Structure formats: structure tokens, C-alpha cells
JSON list of C-alpha atoms in Angstrom, two decimals:
[
{"chain": "A", "resi": 1, "resn": "MET", "atom": "CA", "xyz": [36.10, 13.91, 23.15]},
{"chain": "A", "resi": 2, "resn": "ARG", "atom": "CA", "xyz": [39.17, 11.66, 22.81]},
{"chain": "A", "resi": 3, "resn": "GLU", "atom": "CA", "xyz": [37.52, 9.02, 24.98]},
{"chain": "A", "resi": 4, "resn": "PHE", "atom": "CA", "xyz": [34.46, 9.08, 22.79]},
{"chain": "A", "resi": 5, "resn": "LEU", "atom": "CA", "xyz": [36.47, 8.71, 19.56]},
{"chain": "A", "resi": 6, "resn": "SER", "atom": "CA", "xyz": [38.52, 5.94, 21.12]},
{"chain": "A", "resi": 7, "resn": "LYS", "atom": "CA", "xyz": [35.35, 4.06, 22.02]},
{"chain": "A", "resi": 8, "resn": "ILE", "atom": "CA", "xyz": [34.03, 4.43, 18.47]},
{"chain": "A", "resi": 9, "resn": "ILE", "atom": "CA", "xyz": [37.26, 3.05, 16.99]},
{"chain": "A", "resi": 10, "resn": "GLN", "atom": "CA", "xyz": [37.39, 0.11, 19.40]},
{"chain": "A", "resi": 11, "resn": "THR", "atom": "CA", "xyz": [33.76, -0.94, 18.92]},
{"chain": "A", "resi": 12, "resn": "PRO", "atom": "CA", "xyz": [33.53, -3.86, 16.47]},
{"chain": "A", "resi": 13, "resn": "ARG", "atom": "CA", "xyz": [31.17, -3.51, 13.55]},
{"chain": "A", "resi": 14, "resn": "LEU", "atom": "CA", "xyz": [28.87, -6.49, 13.54]},
{"chain": "A", "resi": 15, "resn": "LEU", "atom": "CA", "xyz": [26.26, -6.13, 10.85]},
{"chain": "A", "resi": 16, "resn": "THR", "atom": "CA", "xyz": [24.25, -9.27, 10.44]},
{"chain": "A", "resi": 17, "resn": "PRO", "atom": "CA", "xyz": [20.79, -9.03, 8.97]},
{"chain": "A", "resi": 18, "resn": "PRO", "atom": "CA", "xyz": [18.02, -10.67, 10.99]},
{"chain": "A", "resi": 19, "resn": "ARG", "atom": "CA", "xyz": [17.18, -14.18, 9.82]},
{"chain": "A", "resi": 20, "resn": "HIS", "atom": "CA", "xyz": [13.53, -13.43, 9.03]},
{"chain": "A", "resi": 21, "resn": "ILE", "atom": "CA", "xyz": [14.56, -10.64, 6.65]},
{"chain": "A", "resi": 22, "resn": "MET", "atom": "CA", "xyz": [16.94, -12.90, 4.76]},
{"chain": "A", "resi": 23, "resn": "GLN", "atom": "CA", "xyz": [14.20, -15.54, 4.50]},
{"chain": "A", "resi": 24, "resn": "GLN", "atom": "CA", "xyz": [11.76, -13.00, 2.98]},
{"chain": "A", "resi": 25, "resn": "LEU", "atom": "CA", "xyz": [14.13, -11.88, 0.22]},
{"chain": "A", "resi": 26, "resn": "PRO", "atom": "CA", "xyz": [13.51, -14.77, -2.25]},
{"chain": "A", "resi": 27, "resn": "GLU", "atom": "CA", "xyz": [9.75, -14.54, -1.67]},
{"chain": "A", "resi": 28, "resn": "LEU", "atom": "CA", "xyz": [9.87, -10.78, -2.24]},
{"chain": "A", "resi": 29, "resn": "GLU", "atom": "CA", "xyz": [11.61, -11.23, -5.60]},
{"chain": "A", "resi": 30, "resn": "VAL", "atom": "CA", "xyz": [9.13, -13.90, -6.73]},
{"chain": "A", "resi": 31, "resn": "ILE", "atom": "CA", "xyz": [6.11, -11.79, -5.76]},
{"chain": "A", "resi": 32, "resn": "GLY", "atom": "CA", "xyz": [7.69, -8.69, -7.29]},
{"chain": "A", "resi": 33, "resn": "SER", "atom": "CA", "xyz": [8.41, -10.29, -10.65]},
{"chain": "A", "resi": 34, "resn": "ALA", "atom": "CA", "xyz": [4.87, -11.71, -10.81]},
{"chain": "A", "resi": 35, "resn": "LEU", "atom": "CA", "xyz": [3.52, -8.24, -9.94]},
{"chain": "A", "resi": 36, "resn": "GLN", "atom": "CA", "xyz": [5.67, -6.71, -12.66]},
{"chain": "A", "resi": 37, "resn": "ASP", "atom": "CA", "xyz": [4.35, -9.18, -15.25]},
{"chain": "A", "resi": 38, "resn": "ASN", "atom": "CA", "xyz": [0.73, -8.40, -14.34]},
{"chain": "A", "resi": 39, "resn": "VAL", "atom": "CA", "xyz": [1.35, -4.64, -14.31]},
{"chain": "A", "resi": 40, "resn": "ARG", "atom": "CA", "xyz": [2.93, -4.79, -17.77]},
{"chain": "A", "resi": 41, "resn": "ARG", "atom": "CA", "xyz": [0.06, -6.86, -19.13]},
{"chain": "A", "resi": 42, "resn": "LEU", "atom": "CA", "xyz": [-2.83, -4.96, -17.53]},
{"chain": "A", "resi": 43, "resn": "PHE", "atom": "CA", "xyz": [-1.55, -1.40, -17.34]},
{"chain": "A", "resi": 44, "resn": "LYS", "atom": "CA", "xyz": [0.92, -1.28, -20.22]},
{"chain": "A", "resi": 45, "resn": "GLY", "atom": "CA", "xyz": [3.97, -0.81, -18.01]},
{"chain": "A", "resi": 46, "resn": "SER", "atom": "CA", "xyz": [3.05, 0.95, -14.79]},
{"chain": "A", "resi": 47, "resn": "LEU", "atom": "CA", "xyz": [0.32, 0.96, -12.17]},
{"chain": "A", "resi": 48, "resn": "ALA", "atom": "CA", "xyz": [-0.41, 4.38, -10.66]},
{"chain": "A", "resi": 49, "resn": "ILE", "atom": "CA", "xyz": [-1.73, 4.26, -7.10]},
{"chain": "A", "resi": 50, "resn": "ARG", "atom": "CA", "xyz": [-3.26, 7.14, -5.15]},
{"chain": "A", "resi": 51, "resn": "GLN", "atom": "CA", "xyz": [-3.23, 6.52, -1.41]},
{"chain": "A", "resi": 52, "resn": "ILE", "atom": "CA", "xyz": [-5.93, 8.30, 0.59]},
{"chain": "A", "resi": 53, "resn": "ASP", "atom": "CA", "xyz": [-5.92, 8.56, 4.39]},
{"chain": "A", "resi": 54, "resn": "THR", "atom": "CA", "xyz": [-9.49, 9.02, 5.61]},
{"chain": "A", "resi": 55, "resn": "GLY", "atom": "CA", "xyz": [-8.72, 9.27, 9.32]},
{"chain": "A", "resi": 56, "resn": "SER", "atom": "CA", "xyz": [-6.33, 6.50, 10.27]},
{"chain": "A", "resi": 57, "resn": "ASP", "atom": "CA", "xyz": [-3.77, 6.21, 13.07]},
{"chain": "A", "resi": 58, "resn": "ASN", "atom": "CA", "xyz": [-0.95, 6.22, 10.44]},
{"chain": "A", "resi": 59, "resn": "ALA", "atom": "CA", "xyz": [0.12, 2.62, 11.10]},
{"chain": "A", "resi": 60, "resn": "THR", "atom": "CA", "xyz": [-1.00, 1.49, 7.65]},
{"chain": "A", "resi": 61, "resn": "GLU", "atom": "CA", "xyz": [0.57, 4.55, 6.03]},
{"chain": "A", "resi": 62, "resn": "GLN", "atom": "CA", "xyz": [3.91, 3.58, 7.57]},
{"chain": "A", "resi": 63, "resn": "GLU", "atom": "CA", "xyz": [3.64, 0.13, 5.99]},
{"chain": "A", "resi": 64, "resn": "LEU", "atom": "CA", "xyz": [2.73, 1.67, 2.62]},
{"chain": "A", "resi": 65, "resn": "ALA", "atom": "CA", "xyz": [5.68, 4.06, 2.92]},
{"chain": "A", "resi": 66, "resn": "ALA", "atom": "CA", "xyz": [7.91, 1.06, 3.57]},
{"chain": "A", "resi": 67, "resn": "LEU", "atom": "CA", "xyz": [6.96, -0.26, 0.13]},
{"chain": "A", "resi": 68, "resn": "THR", "atom": "CA", "xyz": [8.96, 2.57, -1.40]},
{"chain": "A", "resi": 69, "resn": "ASN", "atom": "CA", "xyz": [12.09, 2.14, 0.74]},
{"chain": "A", "resi": 70, "resn": "ALA", "atom": "CA", "xyz": [15.30, 0.54, -0.52]},
{"chain": "A", "resi": 71, "resn": "TYR", "atom": "CA", "xyz": [14.41, -2.94, 0.75]},
{"chain": "A", "resi": 72, "resn": "TYR", "atom": "CA", "xyz": [10.99, -3.39, -0.89]},
{"chain": "A", "resi": 73, "resn": "ASP", "atom": "CA", "xyz": [11.43, -0.79, -3.67]},
{"chain": "A", "resi": 74, "resn": "ILE", "atom": "CA", "xyz": [8.04, -1.47, -5.22]},
{"chain": "A", "resi": 75, "resn": "GLU", "atom": "CA", "xyz": [8.72, 1.05, -7.98]},
{"chain": "A", "resi": 76, "resn": "ARG", "atom": "CA", "xyz": [11.18, -1.37, -9.63]},
{"chain": "A", "resi": 77, "resn": "PHE", "atom": "CA", "xyz": [8.16, -3.58, -10.31]},
{"chain": "A", "resi": 78, "resn": "GLY", "atom": "CA", "xyz": [6.26, -0.82, -12.13]},
{"chain": "A", "resi": 79, "resn": "ILE", "atom": "CA", "xyz": [4.06, 0.37, -9.26]},
{"chain": "A", "resi": 80, "resn": "HIS", "atom": "CA", "xyz": [4.13, 4.10, -8.50]},
{"chain": "A", "resi": 81, "resn": "PHE", "atom": "CA", "xyz": [2.36, 6.29, -5.96]},
{"chain": "A", "resi": 82, "resn": "VAL", "atom": "CA", "xyz": [0.95, 9.44, -7.57]},
{"chain": "A", "resi": 83, "resn": "PRO", "atom": "CA", "xyz": [-0.12, 12.71, -5.94]},
{"chain": "A", "resi": 84, "resn": "SER", "atom": "CA", "xyz": [-3.42, 13.11, -7.79]},
{"chain": "A", "resi": 85, "resn": "PRO", "atom": "CA", "xyz": [-6.40, 10.79, -8.25]},
{"chain": "A", "resi": 86, "resn": "ARG", "atom": "CA", "xyz": [-6.63, 12.11, -11.84]},
{"chain": "A", "resi": 87, "resn": "HIS", "atom": "CA", "xyz": [-3.47, 10.14, -12.65]},
{"chain": "A", "resi": 88, "resn": "ALA", "atom": "CA", "xyz": [-4.38, 7.00, -10.70]},
{"chain": "A", "resi": 89, "resn": "ASP", "atom": "CA", "xyz": [-5.46, 3.53, -11.77]},
{"chain": "A", "resi": 90, "resn": "MET", "atom": "CA", "xyz": [-6.06, 2.40, -8.19]},
{"chain": "A", "resi": 91, "resn": "LEU", "atom": "CA", "xyz": [-7.14, 4.06, -4.96]},
{"chain": "A", "resi": 92, "resn": "LEU", "atom": "CA", "xyz": [-5.68, 2.60, -1.74]},
{"chain": "A", "resi": 93, "resn": "VAL", "atom": "CA", "xyz": [-7.81, 3.91, 1.12]},
{"chain": "A", "resi": 94, "resn": "THR", "atom": "CA", "xyz": [-6.66, 3.64, 4.73]},
{"chain": "A", "resi": 95, "resn": "GLY", "atom": "CA", "xyz": [-8.44, 4.35, 7.99]},
{"chain": "A", "resi": 96, "resn": "PRO", "atom": "CA", "xyz": [-12.08, 4.57, 8.99]},
{"chain": "A", "resi": 97, "resn": "VAL", "atom": "CA", "xyz": [-13.86, 7.29, 7.08]},
{"chain": "A", "resi": 98, "resn": "THR", "atom": "CA", "xyz": [-14.29, 10.26, 9.39]},
{"chain": "A", "resi": 99, "resn": "ARG", "atom": "CA", "xyz": [-17.27, 12.50, 8.81]},
{"chain": "A", "resi": 100, "resn": "ASN", "atom": "CA", "xyz": [-15.10, 15.38, 7.62]},
{"chain": "A", "resi": 101, "resn": "MET", "atom": "CA", "xyz": [-13.23, 13.17, 5.10]},
{"chain": "A", "resi": 102, "resn": "ALA", "atom": "CA", "xyz": [-16.29, 11.58, 3.46]},
{"chain": "A", "resi": 103, "resn": "GLU", "atom": "CA", "xyz": [-16.75, 14.37, 0.89]},
{"chain": "A", "resi": 104, "resn": "ALA", "atom": "CA", "xyz": [-13.02, 14.44, 0.06]},
{"chain": "A", "resi": 105, "resn": "LEU", "atom": "CA", "xyz": [-13.06, 10.67, -0.50]},
{"chain": "A", "resi": 106, "resn": "LYS", "atom": "CA", "xyz": [-16.09, 10.96, -2.81]},
{"chain": "A", "resi": 107, "resn": "ARG", "atom": "CA", "xyz": [-14.36, 13.71, -4.81]},
{"chain": "A", "resi": 108, "resn": "ALA", "atom": "CA", "xyz": [-11.17, 11.68, -5.14]},
{"chain": "A", "resi": 109, "resn": "TYR", "atom": "CA", "xyz": [-13.21, 8.68, -6.29]},
{"chain": "A", "resi": 110, "resn": "ASP", "atom": "CA", "xyz": [-15.05, 10.79, -8.86]},
{"chain": "A", "resi": 111, "resn": "ALA", "atom": "CA", "xyz": [-11.77, 12.31, -10.11]},
{"chain": "A", "resi": 112, "resn": "THR", "atom": "CA", "xyz": [-10.17, 8.91, -10.72]},
{"chain": "A", "resi": 113, "resn": "PRO", "atom": "CA", "xyz": [-10.60, 7.85, -14.36]},
{"chain": "A", "resi": 114, "resn": "HIS", "atom": "CA", "xyz": [-12.37, 4.64, -15.35]},
{"chain": "A", "resi": 115, "resn": "PRO", "atom": "CA", "xyz": [-11.56, 1.78, -15.09]},
{"chain": "A", "resi": 116, "resn": "LYS", "atom": "CA", "xyz": [-10.52, 2.18, -11.49]},
{"chain": "A", "resi": 117, "resn": "LEU", "atom": "CA", "xyz": [-9.85, -0.18, -8.64]},
{"chain": "A", "resi": 118, "resn": "VAL", "atom": "CA", "xyz": [-10.65, 0.74, -5.03]},
{"chain": "A", "resi": 119, "resn": "VAL", "atom": "CA", "xyz": [-8.87, -1.14, -2.25]},
{"chain": "A", "resi": 120, "resn": "ALA", "atom": "CA", "xyz": [-9.59, -0.76, 1.47]},
{"chain": "A", "resi": 121, "resn": "VAL", "atom": "CA", "xyz": [-6.30, -1.36, 3.29]},
{"chain": "A", "resi": 122, "resn": "GLY", "atom": "CA", "xyz": [-6.35, -2.36, 6.95]},
{"chain": "A", "resi": 123, "resn": "ASP", "atom": "CA", "xyz": [-9.09, -3.36, 9.35]},
{"chain": "A", "resi": 124, "resn": "ASP", "atom": "CA", "xyz": [-10.05, 0.25, 10.02]},
{"chain": "A", "resi": 125, "resn": "ALA", "atom": "CA", "xyz": [-10.75, 0.88, 6.34]},
{"chain": "A", "resi": 126, "resn": "ILE", "atom": "CA", "xyz": [-12.65, -2.38, 5.92]},
{"chain": "A", "resi": 127, "resn": "ASP", "atom": "CA", "xyz": [-15.21, -1.97, 8.71]},
{"chain": "A", "resi": 128, "resn": "GLY", "atom": "CA", "xyz": [-14.10, 0.85, 11.00]},
{"chain": "A", "resi": 129, "resn": "GLY", "atom": "CA", "xyz": [-11.86, -1.36, 13.17]},
{"chain": "A", "resi": 130, "resn": "ILE", "atom": "CA", "xyz": [-11.58, -0.17, 16.76]},
{"chain": "A", "resi": 131, "resn": "TYR", "atom": "CA", "xyz": [-13.38, 3.04, 15.79]},
{"chain": "A", "resi": 132, "resn": "LYS", "atom": "CA", "xyz": [-16.48, 1.21, 14.52]},
{"chain": "A", "resi": 133, "resn": "GLY", "atom": "CA", "xyz": [-19.67, 2.77, 15.80]},
{"chain": "A", "resi": 134, "resn": "SER", "atom": "CA", "xyz": [-18.04, 5.99, 16.93]},
{"chain": "A", "resi": 135, "resn": "TYR", "atom": "CA", "xyz": [-19.99, 9.18, 16.36]},
{"chain": "A", "resi": 136, "resn": "ALA", "atom": "CA", "xyz": [-16.98, 10.65, 14.53]},
{"chain": "A", "resi": 137, "resn": "VAL", "atom": "CA", "xyz": [-16.67, 8.00, 11.80]},
{"chain": "A", "resi": 138, "resn": "LEU", "atom": "CA", "xyz": [-18.85, 6.49, 9.11]},
{"chain": "A", "resi": 139, "resn": "ASP", "atom": "CA", "xyz": [-17.09, 3.14, 9.65]},
{"chain": "A", "resi": 140, "resn": "GLY", "atom": "CA", "xyz": [-15.55, 1.46, 6.59]},
{"chain": "A", "resi": 141, "resn": "VAL", "atom": "CA", "xyz": [-14.81, 2.86, 3.15]},
{"chain": "A", "resi": 142, "resn": "SER", "atom": "CA", "xyz": [-17.64, 0.83, 1.60]},
{"chain": "A", "resi": 143, "resn": "GLN", "atom": "CA", "xyz": [-20.11, 3.07, 3.47]},
{"chain": "A", "resi": 144, "resn": "VAL", "atom": "CA", "xyz": [-19.02, 6.00, 1.27]},
{"chain": "A", "resi": 145, "resn": "ILE", "atom": "CA", "xyz": [-17.72, 4.62, -2.07]},
{"chain": "A", "resi": 146, "resn": "PRO", "atom": "CA", "xyz": [-17.80, 1.19, -3.74]},
{"chain": "A", "resi": 147, "resn": "VAL", "atom": "CA", "xyz": [-14.86, -1.02, -2.71]},
{"chain": "A", "resi": 148, "resn": "ASP", "atom": "CA", "xyz": [-13.51, -3.65, -5.10]},
{"chain": "A", "resi": 149, "resn": "TYR", "atom": "CA", "xyz": [-10.97, -5.35, -2.81]},
{"chain": "A", "resi": 150, "resn": "GLN", "atom": "CA", "xyz": [-9.90, -5.46, 0.84]},
{"chain": "A", "resi": 151, "resn": "ILE", "atom": "CA", "xyz": [-6.51, -6.08, 2.44]},
{"chain": "A", "resi": 152, "resn": "ALA", "atom": "CA", "xyz": [-6.98, -7.18, 6.04]},
{"chain": "A", "resi": 153, "resn": "GLY", "atom": "CA", "xyz": [-4.54, -6.52, 8.84]},
{"chain": "A", "resi": 154, "resn": "ASP", "atom": "CA", "xyz": [-3.91, -4.08, 11.62]},
{"chain": "A", "resi": 155, "resn": "PRO", "atom": "CA", "xyz": [-1.77, -2.94, 9.85]},
{"chain": "A", "resi": 156, "resn": "PRO", "atom": "CA", "xyz": [-0.89, -5.33, 7.02]},
{"chain": "A", "resi": 157, "resn": "SER", "atom": "CA", "xyz": [2.87, -5.72, 6.49]},
{"chain": "A", "resi": 158, "resn": "PRO", "atom": "CA", "xyz": [4.49, -4.53, 3.24]},
{"chain": "A", "resi": 159, "resn": "LEU", "atom": "CA", "xyz": [4.92, -8.15, 2.11]},
{"chain": "A", "resi": 160, "resn": "VAL", "atom": "CA", "xyz": [1.23, -8.86, 2.77]},
{"chain": "A", "resi": 161, "resn": "ILE", "atom": "CA", "xyz": [0.31, -5.74, 0.81]},
{"chain": "A", "resi": 162, "resn": "MET", "atom": "CA", "xyz": [2.46, -6.89, -2.13]},
{"chain": "A", "resi": 163, "resn": "GLN", "atom": "CA", "xyz": [0.93, -10.38, -2.00]},
{"chain": "A", "resi": 164, "resn": "SER", "atom": "CA", "xyz": [-2.55, -8.85, -1.91]},
{"chain": "A", "resi": 165, "resn": "LEU", "atom": "CA", "xyz": [-1.78, -6.54, -4.85]},
{"chain": "A", "resi": 166, "resn": "LEU", "atom": "CA", "xyz": [-0.65, -9.61, -6.79]},
{"chain": "A", "resi": 167, "resn": "ALA", "atom": "CA", "xyz": [-3.92, -11.39, -5.97]},
{"chain": "A", "resi": 168, "resn": "ILE", "atom": "CA", "xyz": [-5.91, -8.27, -6.91]},
{"chain": "A", "resi": 169, "resn": "LEU", "atom": "CA", "xyz": [-4.16, -7.98, -10.27]},
{"chain": "A", "resi": 170, "resn": "ASP", "atom": "CA", "xyz": [-4.64, -11.70, -10.90]},
{"chain": "A", "resi": 171, "resn": "GLY", "atom": "CA", "xyz": [-8.35, -11.21, -10.15]},
{"chain": "A", "resi": 172, "resn": "ALA", "atom": "CA", "xyz": [-8.52, -8.12, -12.37]},
{"chain": "A", "resi": 173, "resn": "LYS", "atom": "CA", "xyz": [-6.86, -10.06, -15.18]},
{"chain": "A", "resi": 174, "resn": "LYS", "atom": "CA", "xyz": [-9.53, -12.78, -15.00]},
{"chain": "A", "resi": 175, "resn": "ALA", "atom": "CA", "xyz": [-12.53, -10.52, -14.38]},
{"chain": "A", "resi": 176, "resn": "PRO", "atom": "CA", "xyz": [-14.72, -9.64, -17.36]},
{"chain": "A", "resi": 177, "resn": "LYS", "atom": "CA", "xyz": [-14.72, -5.97, -18.35]},
{"chain": "A", "resi": 178, "resn": "GLN", "atom": "CA", "xyz": [-17.81, -4.02, -17.41]},
{"chain": "A", "resi": 179, "resn": "LYS", "atom": "CA", "xyz": [-19.74, -1.66, -19.63]},
{"chain": "A", "resi": 180, "resn": "GLY", "atom": "CA", "xyz": [-17.94, 1.63, -20.19]},
{"chain": "A", "resi": 181, "resn": "GLN", "atom": "CA", "xyz": [-14.50, 0.20, -19.40]},
{"chain": "A", "resi": 182, "resn": "SER", "atom": "CA", "xyz": [-11.74, -0.12, -21.94]}
]
């Protein structure tokens, strides 16, 4: 035990952040403040997102979870993940739609109040990805519910997701309102 403690004490502490992370920081702040401005303007302060996994390999979910960690901290920009589609403004759907998740996805879509945005995140959600054509899946999300936007990638990184959300909100800001929307 003494040898182990001695080794711990003698080991230098060299904590240097990787260069690519330090280069992303200014871009992250710029994207985040632009996102925050759009969220305040369009959603009166906060954007509620319901993430739905329809049969993915969890790679995209890990990237979405990273959005809430201390580095990205997307909640400081007014974007929150909610547990119920009844409280959501946007549905982020990941993974190819498996046959047993199709009905659950339809119900979540129906439970989300209007106006709602539906975003297919990742190649699997867009067209089925590597699972396309399998007997177990119905391919992309658009085969089951209408999709407004797509975020490509296998999986897309948290920064790409934030950039895409900014583009989506910019598009939503410029898009004319449809009948029945407020």
C-alpha cells in the first residue's frame, strides 16, 4: 500500500486539454448564443425537446447525452430535454424505426402539441442506415411520421447537432406559419 501511495504522490499532474477541444470553445459559444437568441424569440425562453429512440445502436443517444454535460451544457442556451412528448416543442428521433416501435412513435407524435418540429437525427433515422431493408425495421422515420428536418451523421457530433439546431431554428423563424399553428 505504501508503494502505491508513494507512486501516486510522485506522479506529476499534467492536465492539458487537447488542442481540438480548445479550438472548438469559441465556436461553441458563438453557436450557443445564436441558439439562445432564436430560442428566446421563437419559443419565449426555452425549447423543450423530447428524444425518442426507435431502435438505434445508442451511438446517437451518447452524442445527445453529451449535449447536457458540463462542456456543452446546452441547457444554458435555453434548450431542455423533457420526459414527455406532451411538454415538447420538438421531437428528436434516433435510429431506424423497428416494427415494434412504430406505434409508440406515432403515439408520441400525436401527443406532441402543435406546432411541432420533427427531426430525424443520424443516418439510421433518416433512411434506415445500415439496417435499411431489414425485415425488422421500417427504415427511416419518414416512413412512419412526417419529418421536418434531418441531421446527417453516423452519429453526428454534439457540435454538429448544435449547428443543425441553429439552422433548423433559423429556418423555422423564416418559414410561414401553417394553418392551425399559432
